Tab-separated table of C-alpha atoms and ligand atoms in Angstrom:
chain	number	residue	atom	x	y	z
A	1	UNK	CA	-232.300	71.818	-82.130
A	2	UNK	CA	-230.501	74.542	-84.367
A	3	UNK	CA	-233.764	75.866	-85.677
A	4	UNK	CA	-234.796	76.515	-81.816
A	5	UNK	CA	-231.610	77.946	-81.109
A	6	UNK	CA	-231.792	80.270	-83.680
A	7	UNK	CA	-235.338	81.085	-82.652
A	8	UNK	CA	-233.842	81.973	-79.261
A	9	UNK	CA	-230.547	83.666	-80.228
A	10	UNK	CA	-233.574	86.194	-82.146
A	11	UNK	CA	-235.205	86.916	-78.949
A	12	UNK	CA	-232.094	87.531	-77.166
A	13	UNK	CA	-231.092	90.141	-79.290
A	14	UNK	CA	-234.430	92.080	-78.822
A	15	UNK	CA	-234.359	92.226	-75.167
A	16	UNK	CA	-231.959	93.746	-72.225
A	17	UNK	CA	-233.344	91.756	-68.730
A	18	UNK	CA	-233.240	87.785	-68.605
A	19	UNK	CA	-234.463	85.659	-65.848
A	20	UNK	CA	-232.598	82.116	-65.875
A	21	UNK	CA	-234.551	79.762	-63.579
A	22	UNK	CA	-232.141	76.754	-63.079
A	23	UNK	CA	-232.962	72.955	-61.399
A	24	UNK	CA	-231.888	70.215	-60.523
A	25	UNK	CA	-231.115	69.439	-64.258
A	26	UNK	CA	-228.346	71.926	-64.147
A	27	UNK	CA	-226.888	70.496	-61.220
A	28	UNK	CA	-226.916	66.965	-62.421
A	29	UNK	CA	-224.520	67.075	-65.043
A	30	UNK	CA	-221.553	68.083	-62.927
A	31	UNK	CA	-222.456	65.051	-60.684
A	32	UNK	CA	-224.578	66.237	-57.992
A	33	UNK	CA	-226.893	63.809	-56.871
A	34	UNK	CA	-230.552	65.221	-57.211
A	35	UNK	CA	-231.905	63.573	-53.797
A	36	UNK	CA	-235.182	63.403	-54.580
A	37	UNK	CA	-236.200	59.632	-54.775
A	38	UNK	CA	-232.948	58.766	-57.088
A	39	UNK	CA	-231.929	56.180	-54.793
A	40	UNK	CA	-229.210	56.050	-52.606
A	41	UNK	CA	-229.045	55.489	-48.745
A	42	UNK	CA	-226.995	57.288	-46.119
A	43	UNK	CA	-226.097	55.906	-43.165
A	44	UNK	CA	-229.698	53.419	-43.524
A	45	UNK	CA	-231.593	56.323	-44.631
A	46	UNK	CA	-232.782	58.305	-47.200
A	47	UNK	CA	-231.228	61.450	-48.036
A	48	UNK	CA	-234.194	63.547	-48.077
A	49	UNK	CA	-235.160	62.012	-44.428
A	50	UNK	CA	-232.399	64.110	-43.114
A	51	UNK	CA	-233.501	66.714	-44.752
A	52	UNK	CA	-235.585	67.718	-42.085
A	53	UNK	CA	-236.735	69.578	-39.014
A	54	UNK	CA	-237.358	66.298	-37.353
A	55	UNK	CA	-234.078	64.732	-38.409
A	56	UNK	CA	-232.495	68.027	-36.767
A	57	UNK	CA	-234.175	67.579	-33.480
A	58	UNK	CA	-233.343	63.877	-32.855
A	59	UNK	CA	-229.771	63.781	-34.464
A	60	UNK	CA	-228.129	67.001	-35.134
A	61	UNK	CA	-224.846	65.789	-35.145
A	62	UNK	CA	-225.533	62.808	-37.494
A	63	UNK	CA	-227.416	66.069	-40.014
A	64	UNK	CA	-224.229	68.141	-39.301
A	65	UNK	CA	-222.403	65.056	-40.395
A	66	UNK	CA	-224.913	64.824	-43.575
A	67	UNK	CA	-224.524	68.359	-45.111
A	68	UNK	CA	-220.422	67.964	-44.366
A	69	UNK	CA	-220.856	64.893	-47.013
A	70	UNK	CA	-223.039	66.894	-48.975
A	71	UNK	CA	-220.505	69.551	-49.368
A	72	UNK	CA	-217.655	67.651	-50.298
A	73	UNK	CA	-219.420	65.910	-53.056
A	74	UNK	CA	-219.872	69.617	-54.296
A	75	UNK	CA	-216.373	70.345	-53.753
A	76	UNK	CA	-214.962	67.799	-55.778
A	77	UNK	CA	-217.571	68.526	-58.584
A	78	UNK	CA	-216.728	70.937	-61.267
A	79	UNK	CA	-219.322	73.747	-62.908
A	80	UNK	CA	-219.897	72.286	-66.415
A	81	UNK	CA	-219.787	73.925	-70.050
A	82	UNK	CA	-223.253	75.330	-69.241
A	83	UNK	CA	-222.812	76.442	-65.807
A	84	UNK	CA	-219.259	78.425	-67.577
A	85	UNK	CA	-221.197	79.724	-70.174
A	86	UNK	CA	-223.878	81.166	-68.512
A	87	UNK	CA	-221.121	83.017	-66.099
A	88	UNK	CA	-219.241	84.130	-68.706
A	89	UNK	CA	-222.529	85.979	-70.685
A	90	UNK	CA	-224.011	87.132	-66.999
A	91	UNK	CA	-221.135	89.296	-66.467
A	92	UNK	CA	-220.680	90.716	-69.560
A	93	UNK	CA	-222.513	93.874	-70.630
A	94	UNK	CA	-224.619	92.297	-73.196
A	95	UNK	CA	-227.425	91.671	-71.053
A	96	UNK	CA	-228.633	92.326	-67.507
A	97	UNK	CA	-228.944	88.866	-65.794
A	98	UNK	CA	-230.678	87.203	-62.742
A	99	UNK	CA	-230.287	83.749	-61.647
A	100	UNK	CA	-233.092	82.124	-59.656
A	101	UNK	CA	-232.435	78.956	-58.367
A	102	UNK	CA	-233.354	75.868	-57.282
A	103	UNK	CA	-230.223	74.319	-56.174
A	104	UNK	CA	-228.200	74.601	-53.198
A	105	UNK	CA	-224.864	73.947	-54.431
A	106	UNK	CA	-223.297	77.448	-55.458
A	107	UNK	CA	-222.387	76.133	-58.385
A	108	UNK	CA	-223.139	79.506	-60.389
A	109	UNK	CA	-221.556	81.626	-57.658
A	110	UNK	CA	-218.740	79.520	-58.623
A	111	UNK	CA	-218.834	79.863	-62.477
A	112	UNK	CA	-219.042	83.729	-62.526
A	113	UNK	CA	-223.006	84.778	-61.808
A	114	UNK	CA	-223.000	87.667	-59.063
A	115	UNK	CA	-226.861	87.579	-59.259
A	116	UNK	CA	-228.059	84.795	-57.579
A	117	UNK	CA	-230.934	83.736	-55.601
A	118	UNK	CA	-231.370	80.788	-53.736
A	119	UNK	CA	-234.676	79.724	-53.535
A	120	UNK	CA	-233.599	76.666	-50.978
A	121	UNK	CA	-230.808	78.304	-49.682
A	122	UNK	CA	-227.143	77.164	-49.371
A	123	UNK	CA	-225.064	74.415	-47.947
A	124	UNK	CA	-222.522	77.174	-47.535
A	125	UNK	CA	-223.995	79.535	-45.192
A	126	UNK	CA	-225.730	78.215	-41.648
A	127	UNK	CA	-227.339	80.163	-38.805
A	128	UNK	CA	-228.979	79.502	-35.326
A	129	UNK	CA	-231.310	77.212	-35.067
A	130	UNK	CA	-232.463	79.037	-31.748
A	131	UNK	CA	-232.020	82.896	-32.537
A	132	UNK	CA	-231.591	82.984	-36.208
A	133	UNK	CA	-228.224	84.543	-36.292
A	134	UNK	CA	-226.293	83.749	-39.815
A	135	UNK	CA	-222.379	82.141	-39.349
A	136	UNK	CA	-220.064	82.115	-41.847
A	137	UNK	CA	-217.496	79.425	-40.146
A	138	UNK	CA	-218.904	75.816	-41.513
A	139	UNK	CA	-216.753	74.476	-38.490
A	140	UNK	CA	-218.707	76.045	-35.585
A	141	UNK	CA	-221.517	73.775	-34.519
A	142	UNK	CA	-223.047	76.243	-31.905
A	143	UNK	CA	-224.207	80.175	-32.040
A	144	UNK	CA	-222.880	82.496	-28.898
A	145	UNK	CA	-226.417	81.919	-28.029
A	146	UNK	CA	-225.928	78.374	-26.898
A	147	UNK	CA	-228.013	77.164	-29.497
A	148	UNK	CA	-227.191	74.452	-32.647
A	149	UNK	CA	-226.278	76.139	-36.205
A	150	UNK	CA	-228.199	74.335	-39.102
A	151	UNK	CA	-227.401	74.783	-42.287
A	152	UNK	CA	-229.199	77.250	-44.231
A	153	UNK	CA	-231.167	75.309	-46.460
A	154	UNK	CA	-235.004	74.699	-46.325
A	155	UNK	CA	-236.070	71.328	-45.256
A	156	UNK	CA	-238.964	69.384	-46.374
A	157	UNK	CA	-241.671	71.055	-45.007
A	158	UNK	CA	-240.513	74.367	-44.558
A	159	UNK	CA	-241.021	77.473	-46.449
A	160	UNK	CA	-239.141	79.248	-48.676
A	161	UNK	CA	-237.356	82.599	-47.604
A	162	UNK	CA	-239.554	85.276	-47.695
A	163	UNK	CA	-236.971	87.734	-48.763
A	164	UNK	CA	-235.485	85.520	-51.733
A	165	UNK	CA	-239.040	85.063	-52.875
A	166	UNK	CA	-239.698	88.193	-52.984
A	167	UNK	CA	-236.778	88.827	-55.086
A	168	UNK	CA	-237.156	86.193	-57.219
A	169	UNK	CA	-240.958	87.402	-58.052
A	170	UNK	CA	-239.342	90.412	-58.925
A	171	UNK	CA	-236.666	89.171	-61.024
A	172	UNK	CA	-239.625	87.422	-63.214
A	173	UNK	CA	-241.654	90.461	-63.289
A	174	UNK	CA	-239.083	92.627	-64.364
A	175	UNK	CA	-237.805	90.403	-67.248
A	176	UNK	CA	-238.030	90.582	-70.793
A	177	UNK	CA	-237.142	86.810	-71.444
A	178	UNK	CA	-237.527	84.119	-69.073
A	179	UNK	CA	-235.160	80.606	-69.781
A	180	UNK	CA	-235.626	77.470	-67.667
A	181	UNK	CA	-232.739	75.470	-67.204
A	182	UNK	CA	-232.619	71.769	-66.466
A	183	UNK	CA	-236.036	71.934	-64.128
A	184	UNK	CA	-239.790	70.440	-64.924
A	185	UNK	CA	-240.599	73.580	-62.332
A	186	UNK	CA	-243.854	71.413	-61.309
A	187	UNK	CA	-243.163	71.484	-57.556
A	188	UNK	CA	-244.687	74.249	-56.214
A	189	UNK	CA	-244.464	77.088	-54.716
A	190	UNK	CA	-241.452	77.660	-57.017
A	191	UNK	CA	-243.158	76.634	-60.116
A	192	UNK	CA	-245.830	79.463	-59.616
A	193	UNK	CA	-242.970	81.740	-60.301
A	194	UNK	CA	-242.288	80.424	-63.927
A	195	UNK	CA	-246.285	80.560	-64.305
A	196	UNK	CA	-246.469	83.748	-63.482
A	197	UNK	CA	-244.155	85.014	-66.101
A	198	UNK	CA	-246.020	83.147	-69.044
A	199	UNK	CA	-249.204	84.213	-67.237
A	200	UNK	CA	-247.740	87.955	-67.788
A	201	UNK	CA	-246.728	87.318	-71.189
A	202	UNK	CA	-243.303	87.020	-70.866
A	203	UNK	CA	-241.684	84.937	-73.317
A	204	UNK	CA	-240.460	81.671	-71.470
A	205	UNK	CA	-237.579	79.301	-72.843
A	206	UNK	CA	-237.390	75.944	-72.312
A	207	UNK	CA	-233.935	73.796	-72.059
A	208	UNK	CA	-234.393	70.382	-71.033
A	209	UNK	CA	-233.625	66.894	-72.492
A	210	UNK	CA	-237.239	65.953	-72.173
A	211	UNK	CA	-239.774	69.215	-72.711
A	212	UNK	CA	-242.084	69.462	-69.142
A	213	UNK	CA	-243.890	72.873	-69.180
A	214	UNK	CA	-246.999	73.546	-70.263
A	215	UNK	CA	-246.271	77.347	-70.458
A	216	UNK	CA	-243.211	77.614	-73.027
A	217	UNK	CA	-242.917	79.502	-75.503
A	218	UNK	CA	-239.899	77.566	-77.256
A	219	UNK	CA	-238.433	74.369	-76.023
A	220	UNK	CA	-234.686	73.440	-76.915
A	221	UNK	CA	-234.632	69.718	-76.471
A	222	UNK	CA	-230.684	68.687	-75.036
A	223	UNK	CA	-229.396	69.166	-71.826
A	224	UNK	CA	-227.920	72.396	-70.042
A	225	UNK	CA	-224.157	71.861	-70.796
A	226	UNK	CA	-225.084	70.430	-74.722
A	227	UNK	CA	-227.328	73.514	-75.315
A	228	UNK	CA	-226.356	76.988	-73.598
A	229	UNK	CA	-222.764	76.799	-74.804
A	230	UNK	CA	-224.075	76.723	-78.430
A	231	UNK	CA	-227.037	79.538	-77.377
A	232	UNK	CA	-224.617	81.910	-75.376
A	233	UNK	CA	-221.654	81.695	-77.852
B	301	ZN	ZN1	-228.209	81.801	-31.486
């Protein structure tokens, strides 16, 4: 590992903008469950089956109920060495630093990143389900409107928001180093985004406990809160 973290530490020196593209991975170590086929029923169901439009339409309440679960699990978990780390360097003046994300948590909001975008959204922020309109109290279950609030994360079979896509194409296209954090990045369309930075050249680095691109340029085998304390120090 310390030869590939030396490799890295190199790289970082040379360069200004960094892209950090962070999964599930990252998430995992401080406890939060990953919800995608890990097991685990709620209320007789799968998490991810209320994880949807569907799930929305014929029980809102019981979703409602579901993300205020959700939350709390977050809310007793704590950001880990990695998650601290990686604050701690964004907001220095070292580097300029973008964090795309797959995870809906906020655990990097929480740890110290100010740039953040949230490819799935947020269990911290709903909106209308009806007109749209964003609400910040996680009490209210109903817009002005008359219609439900949701939360503001994208459900199986939805598509990503077209403004935090946009952004996050531009964070990768702007970048002079690329790491991926804690995510095999094969589920698509997000995993176009780390292709398209290799596809550009951009150096991309790998931190995983298993390596799963095909596009890295260095892999650092050991998991997010083992390695980017060491990398970042
Ligand atoms: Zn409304």
């Amino acid at each position: 590992m310390s030869t590939e973290i030396n490799a890295v530490r190199e790289m970082l020196q040379s360069v200004e903008k960094v892209a950090v593209f962070t999964g599930a991975g990252m998430s995992a170590e401080s406890g939060i469950p990953t919800f995608r086929g890990d097991g685990g029923l709620w209320r007789g169901r799968k998490p991810e089956e209320w994880a949807t439009p569907e799930a929305f339409m014929q029980s809102p309440e019981e979703v409602r109920e579901f993300y205020q679960w959700r939350r709390g699990i977050v809310e007793e978990a704590q950001p880990h060495a990695g998650h601290l780390a990686l604050g701690n360097w964004s907001s220095g003046d070292s580097h300029h630093v973008e964090v795309v994300t797959q995870n809906v948590d906020g655990l990097h909001q929480r740890s110290g990143c100010s740039r953040v975008w949230e490819l799935h959204g947020s269990l911290w922020s709903q909106h209308c389900h009806d007109c749209g309109t964003p609400e910040s109290d996680l009490e209210k279950t109903h817009c002005p409107c008359g219609g439900r609030l949701r939360p503001s994360v994208v459900w199986f079979g939805e598509g990503l928001p077209s403004e935090v896509w946009a952004e996050s194409e531009r964070v990768m296209r702007e970048s002079e180093l690329v790491l991926v954090i804690g995510t095999s990045a094969v589920v698509y369309p997000a995993a176009g985004l780390v292709g398209m930075a290799a596809g550009a050249g951009i150096p991309v680095v790998e931190i995983n406990p298993q390596p799963a691109l095909d596009s890295q340029t260095v892999c650092i085998t050991g998991t997010a809160a083992q390695v980017i304390p060491i990398l970042l120090e």
